[in-house]
């Protein structure tokens, strides 16, 4: 039975990795893989009641992540609906290539820590379209945005879904993960930027003027109010968890409720049709629900491997074969460039228990860094990369030729900084 479950998981994993070649969405594959694995476990078990209890246990943990992502995504959509990110993007005026590269990269790094790497990448690529005319140069900047977004997301409990998983799971605490990873993550971005500072030169031509595609019904007051309320409430989530000791999803639901109320008050005097694009209900219809279902499906599948003690056996084998924990985690980070980092981190959480490796142990901190930044080495290695790939029509091999080496240099440099620390 266990061999069959592992075989189905591997087949599902392969289908997820090659989704663009077979034209089957990875969410559908993940859901089928999760259900099939649990069904086999139930059929092969003599105690179906025990299987049901284990499933409920795993589902509770999965639901916490799902509700957290649902709330955070909706808040970001509400800010975007009110053009709130213009508060930042409208203040960028330089045309110098090197200066702009540093501004865009550092802005992406810190914005990603508050929003998340996927959303930040989308926002920044939209900005690049407004300030860079040359298509190839814009794609190059978009590639650096991927590195910056993934680096910025790694050190924040809000910035990358894998760090969020470790935070919600109790493997890391918010303050400690930020304190321990901000420097390695920043180094993983600074190293490519310093290298490029000696290679790039000249100035950039902005796109030809065109009619503004902005909503004139949004006032500056409404835009600013939603931006600062949304960002402020997201920053409040770790504080809420620290003070109340409630799960992080409770803090996000509090944040969503607050932003929701503010949006209702701002548009209370408008008629129903004019209000609709700025409501939380509309924002909920626009969020990437398929990503949330993907996380649920893959985490369900990982849960079976944990319940059957397959992951603990794999951890023991890796410890006996490789031995060094830092080396194991470093390899996991490289693997995340090829394989989605969500299941890799979920598997690692199942391989190493909190009793042996307590909260804020170096294995969890280094895992957050490696899984978060390692995906930048290939454009398919992160959600941010896949999103930018679609927005700018960047090919796999173009990214491999122009960006991958820079990402690898940054990844290794940041890892060395963490190990030395």
Tab-separated table of C-alpha atoms in Angstrom, residues 57-316:
chain	number	residue	atom	x	y	z
A	57	UNK	CA	-5.899	16.516	12.225
A	58	UNK	CA	-4.117	17.399	8.973
A	59	UNK	CA	-7.123	19.264	7.608
A	60	UNK	CA	-7.146	21.573	10.645
A	61	UNK	CA	-3.563	22.638	9.898
A	62	UNK	CA	-4.292	23.022	6.187
A	63	UNK	CA	-7.378	25.137	6.887
A	64	UNK	CA	-5.302	27.590	8.937
A	65	UNK	CA	-3.044	28.218	5.934
A	66	UNK	CA	-6.014	28.437	3.541
A	67	UNK	CA	-7.861	31.016	5.660
A	68	UNK	CA	-4.670	33.026	6.094
A	69	UNK	CA	-4.029	33.158	2.348
A	70	UNK	CA	-7.680	33.921	1.607
A	71	UNK	CA	-7.679	36.918	3.949
A	72	UNK	CA	-4.307	38.296	2.874
A	73	UNK	CA	-5.089	37.984	-0.840
A	74	UNK	CA	-8.416	39.774	-0.417
A	75	UNK	CA	-6.779	42.684	1.422
A	76	UNK	CA	-4.213	43.067	-1.371
A	77	UNK	CA	-6.968	42.968	-4.010
A	78	UNK	CA	-8.870	45.706	-2.153
A	79	UNK	CA	-5.763	47.907	-2.053
A	80	UNK	CA	-5.181	47.298	-5.758
A	81	UNK	CA	-8.822	48.054	-6.624
A	82	UNK	CA	-8.332	51.465	-5.042
A	83	UNK	CA	-5.026	51.927	-6.966
A	84	UNK	CA	-3.298	52.115	-3.601
A	85	UNK	CA	0.073	50.944	-4.882
A	86	UNK	CA	0.301	54.172	-6.863
A	87	UNK	CA	1.321	55.778	-3.573
A	88	UNK	CA	4.695	54.085	-4.090
A	89	UNK	CA	5.054	53.691	-7.850
A	90	UNK	CA	4.264	57.307	-8.771
A	91	UNK	CA	7.338	58.502	-6.862
A	92	UNK	CA	9.819	56.797	-9.201
A	93	UNK	CA	11.113	59.236	-11.829
A	94	UNK	CA	14.768	58.323	-12.584
A	95	UNK	CA	15.801	57.126	-16.067
A	96	UNK	CA	19.360	56.011	-15.183
A	97	UNK	CA	19.571	52.234	-15.710
A	98	UNK	CA	21.641	51.385	-12.634
A	99	UNK	CA	19.791	53.750	-10.306
A	100	UNK	CA	16.429	52.446	-11.480
A	101	UNK	CA	17.560	48.840	-11.056
A	102	UNK	CA	18.522	49.480	-7.421
A	103	UNK	CA	15.331	51.416	-6.670
A	104	UNK	CA	13.072	48.782	-8.224
A	105	UNK	CA	14.928	45.909	-6.545
A	106	UNK	CA	15.044	47.375	-3.026
A	107	UNK	CA	11.422	48.513	-3.283
A	108	UNK	CA	10.404	45.023	-4.419
A	109	UNK	CA	12.409	43.437	-1.591
A	110	UNK	CA	10.642	45.324	1.190
A	111	UNK	CA	7.210	45.432	-0.450
A	112	UNK	CA	7.346	41.644	-0.876
A	113	UNK	CA	7.907	41.216	2.858
A	114	UNK	CA	4.605	42.984	3.579
A	115	UNK	CA	2.399	41.771	0.723
A	116	UNK	CA	3.845	38.557	-0.710
A	117	UNK	CA	6.276	37.771	-3.487
A	118	UNK	CA	3.598	36.895	-6.068
A	119	UNK	CA	1.531	40.062	-5.626
A	120	UNK	CA	4.613	42.268	-5.440
A	121	UNK	CA	5.964	40.831	-8.698
A	122	UNK	CA	2.707	41.590	-10.478
A	123	UNK	CA	2.650	45.149	-9.108
A	124	UNK	CA	6.281	45.840	-10.040
A	125	UNK	CA	6.027	44.405	-13.564
A	126	UNK	CA	2.972	46.601	-14.109
A	127	UNK	CA	5.129	49.533	-12.988
A	128	UNK	CA	7.974	48.573	-15.348
A	129	UNK	CA	5.579	48.754	-18.286
A	130	UNK	CA	5.015	52.419	-17.472
A	131	UNK	CA	8.683	53.408	-17.234
A	132	UNK	CA	10.677	51.174	-19.656
A	133	UNK	CA	9.985	51.182	-23.391
A	134	UNK	CA	12.496	48.577	-24.601
A	135	UNK	CA	10.934	45.108	-24.348
A	136	UNK	CA	14.148	43.159	-23.802
A	137	UNK	CA	15.378	45.530	-21.092
A	138	UNK	CA	11.973	45.407	-19.386
A	139	UNK	CA	12.147	41.612	-19.357
A	140	UNK	CA	15.613	41.805	-17.820
A	141	UNK	CA	14.338	44.090	-15.069
A	142	UNK	CA	11.380	41.715	-14.583
A	143	UNK	CA	13.857	38.871	-14.061
A	144	UNK	CA	15.607	40.843	-11.323
A	145	UNK	CA	12.190	41.590	-9.801
A	146	UNK	CA	11.696	37.822	-9.402
A	147	UNK	CA	14.978	37.541	-7.470
A	148	UNK	CA	14.105	40.550	-5.305
A	149	UNK	CA	10.548	39.404	-4.598
A	150	UNK	CA	11.604	35.911	-3.560
A	151	UNK	CA	14.445	37.272	-1.410
A	152	UNK	CA	12.084	39.734	0.265
A	153	UNK	CA	9.456	37.092	0.879
A	154	UNK	CA	11.837	34.612	2.513
A	155	UNK	CA	12.538	36.608	5.682
A	156	UNK	CA	8.965	37.646	6.453
A	157	UNK	CA	6.114	35.482	7.818
A	158	UNK	CA	3.825	37.279	5.347
A	159	UNK	CA	6.124	37.348	2.313
A	160	UNK	CA	6.282	33.774	1.042
A	161	UNK	CA	3.785	30.980	1.501
A	162	UNK	CA	6.550	28.617	2.660
A	163	UNK	CA	7.667	30.993	5.418
A	164	UNK	CA	3.993	31.473	6.296
A	165	UNK	CA	3.605	27.687	6.579
A	166	UNK	CA	6.585	27.468	8.937
A	167	UNK	CA	5.222	30.358	11.011
A	168	UNK	CA	1.714	28.941	11.277
A	169	UNK	CA	3.131	25.475	11.987
A	170	UNK	CA	5.110	26.831	14.945
A	171	UNK	CA	8.524	26.076	13.428
A	172	UNK	CA	9.530	29.762	13.433
A	173	UNK	CA	8.455	32.872	15.308
A	174	UNK	CA	7.803	36.148	13.467
A	175	UNK	CA	10.395	38.352	15.162
A	176	UNK	CA	13.169	35.750	15.113
A	177	UNK	CA	12.753	34.774	11.453
A	178	UNK	CA	12.905	38.437	10.438
A	179	UNK	CA	15.959	39.059	12.611
A	180	UNK	CA	17.857	35.985	11.424
A	181	UNK	CA	17.040	36.058	7.703
A	182	UNK	CA	16.879	39.713	6.690
A	183	UNK	CA	20.648	39.937	6.221
A	184	UNK	CA	21.116	36.663	4.253
A	185	UNK	CA	18.059	37.515	2.131
A	186	UNK	CA	19.330	41.029	1.474
A	187	UNK	CA	22.757	39.670	0.522
A	188	UNK	CA	21.130	37.269	-1.957
A	189	UNK	CA	19.779	40.367	-3.745
A	190	UNK	CA	22.710	42.749	-3.237
A	191	UNK	CA	25.286	40.397	-4.782
A	192	UNK	CA	23.543	40.269	-8.203
A	193	UNK	CA	22.907	44.035	-8.045
A	194	UNK	CA	26.557	44.847	-7.333
A	195	UNK	CA	27.626	42.607	-10.224
A	196	UNK	CA	25.126	44.274	-12.559
A	197	UNK	CA	26.206	47.757	-11.472
A	198	UNK	CA	29.491	47.151	-13.312
A	199	UNK	CA	27.725	45.749	-16.396
A	200	UNK	CA	24.799	48.094	-16.982
A	201	UNK	CA	25.068	51.692	-18.146
A	202	UNK	CA	23.128	54.409	-19.914
A	203	UNK	CA	19.570	55.604	-19.504
A	204	UNK	CA	16.154	54.174	-20.324
A	205	UNK	CA	13.524	55.569	-22.629
A	206	UNK	CA	10.028	55.716	-21.144
A	207	UNK	CA	7.080	54.385	-23.166
A	208	UNK	CA	5.262	56.775	-25.483
A	209	UNK	CA	2.594	58.816	-23.696
A	210	UNK	CA	-0.828	57.242	-23.765
A	211	UNK	CA	-4.220	57.814	-22.259
A	212	UNK	CA	-4.186	57.031	-18.568
A	213	UNK	CA	-5.967	53.815	-17.709
A	214	UNK	CA	-6.928	54.877	-14.211
A	215	UNK	CA	-10.288	55.083	-12.524
A	216	UNK	CA	-11.125	58.763	-12.142
A	217	UNK	CA	-13.812	57.937	-9.558
A	218	UNK	CA	-11.155	57.125	-6.949
A	219	UNK	CA	-10.040	60.164	-4.964
A	220	UNK	CA	-6.560	60.637	-3.543
A	221	UNK	CA	-8.011	60.397	-0.039
A	222	UNK	CA	-9.706	57.055	-0.794
A	223	UNK	CA	-6.555	55.671	-2.407
A	224	UNK	CA	-4.292	56.690	0.452
A	225	UNK	CA	-6.741	55.560	3.120
A	226	UNK	CA	-7.036	52.048	1.675
A	227	UNK	CA	-3.292	51.732	1.080
A	228	UNK	CA	-2.216	52.715	4.578
A	229	UNK	CA	-5.087	50.846	6.265
A	230	UNK	CA	-4.348	47.649	4.328
A	231	UNK	CA	-0.578	47.734	4.797
A	232	UNK	CA	-0.948	48.765	8.440
A	233	UNK	CA	-3.325	45.899	9.233
A	234	UNK	CA	-1.079	43.357	7.501
A	235	UNK	CA	1.855	44.585	9.590
A	236	UNK	CA	-0.334	44.246	12.678
A	237	UNK	CA	-0.926	40.503	12.119
A	238	UNK	CA	2.362	39.298	13.737
A	239	UNK	CA	1.778	41.713	16.638
A	240	UNK	CA	-1.736	40.323	17.116
A	241	UNK	CA	-0.396	36.759	17.240
A	242	UNK	CA	2.312	37.713	19.750
A	243	UNK	CA	-0.131	39.503	22.059
A	244	UNK	CA	-3.092	37.095	21.918
A	245	UNK	CA	-1.257	33.798	21.115
A	246	UNK	CA	-4.078	33.058	18.663
A	247	UNK	CA	-3.266	31.491	15.266
A	248	UNK	CA	-2.127	33.924	12.529
A	249	UNK	CA	-5.275	33.399	10.462
A	250	UNK	CA	-7.255	35.079	13.240
A	251	UNK	CA	-5.098	38.175	12.851
A	252	UNK	CA	-5.614	38.189	9.087
A	253	UNK	CA	-9.377	37.814	9.513
A	254	UNK	CA	-9.295	40.792	11.908
A	255	UNK	CA	-7.303	42.750	9.319
A	256	UNK	CA	-9.709	41.789	6.524
A	257	UNK	CA	-12.735	42.762	8.607
A	258	UNK	CA	-11.199	46.154	9.385
A	259	UNK	CA	-10.232	46.902	5.770
A	260	UNK	CA	-13.662	45.686	4.644
A	261	UNK	CA	-15.423	48.124	7.011
A	262	UNK	CA	-13.205	51.017	5.891
A	263	UNK	CA	-13.985	50.298	2.220
A	264	UNK	CA	-17.720	50.216	2.970
A	265	UNK	CA	-17.555	53.560	4.786
A	266	UNK	CA	-15.541	55.214	1.997
A	267	UNK	CA	-18.136	54.336	-0.642
A	268	UNK	CA	-21.301	54.426	1.470
A	269	UNK	CA	-22.776	57.375	-0.448
A	270	UNK	CA	-22.323	55.814	-3.902
A	271	UNK	CA	-25.009	53.767	-5.619
A	272	UNK	CA	-24.734	49.983	-5.814
A	273	UNK	CA	-23.281	49.861	-9.321
A	274	UNK	CA	-20.529	52.402	-8.594
A	275	UNK	CA	-19.610	50.724	-5.289
A	276	UNK	CA	-19.307	47.195	-6.648
A	277	UNK	CA	-15.696	47.314	-8.008
A	278	UNK	CA	-14.450	48.540	-4.616
A	279	UNK	CA	-16.185	46.040	-2.369
A	280	UNK	CA	-14.607	43.099	-0.579
A	281	UNK	CA	-17.140	40.806	-2.251
A	282	UNK	CA	-15.776	41.847	-5.644
A	283	UNK	CA	-12.187	41.448	-4.402
A	284	UNK	CA	-13.013	37.915	-3.259
A	285	UNK	CA	-14.154	37.077	-6.789
A	286	UNK	CA	-10.788	38.223	-8.211
A	287	UNK	CA	-8.328	36.468	-5.887
A	288	UNK	CA	-6.375	33.456	-7.108
A	289	UNK	CA	-8.570	30.758	-5.562
A	290	UNK	CA	-6.889	28.041	-7.598
A	291	UNK	CA	-3.614	28.698	-5.741
A	292	UNK	CA	-5.327	28.147	-2.402
A	293	UNK	CA	-6.829	24.882	-3.663
A	294	UNK	CA	-3.402	23.844	-4.952
A	295	UNK	CA	-1.906	24.308	-1.494
A	296	UNK	CA	-4.758	22.276	-0.003
A	297	UNK	CA	-4.310	19.439	-2.463
A	298	UNK	CA	-0.547	19.174	-2.140
A	299	UNK	CA	-0.644	19.468	1.662
A	300	UNK	CA	-3.247	16.689	1.807
A	301	UNK	CA	-0.943	14.461	-0.238
A	302	UNK	CA	2.014	15.318	1.996
A	303	UNK	CA	-0.183	14.511	5.017
A	304	UNK	CA	-0.533	10.885	3.877
A	305	UNK	CA	3.235	10.495	3.602
A	306	UNK	CA	3.549	11.897	7.110
A	307	UNK	CA	0.778	9.657	8.491
A	308	UNK	CA	2.407	6.535	7.012
A	309	UNK	CA	5.817	7.574	8.501
A	310	UNK	CA	7.313	7.745	5.002
A	311	UNK	CA	8.736	11.214	5.582
A	312	UNK	CA	10.312	10.368	8.909
A	313	UNK	CA	11.983	7.389	7.226
A	314	UNK	CA	13.273	9.646	4.449
A	315	UNK	CA	14.665	12.080	7.031
A	316	UNK	CA	16.511	9.254	8.782
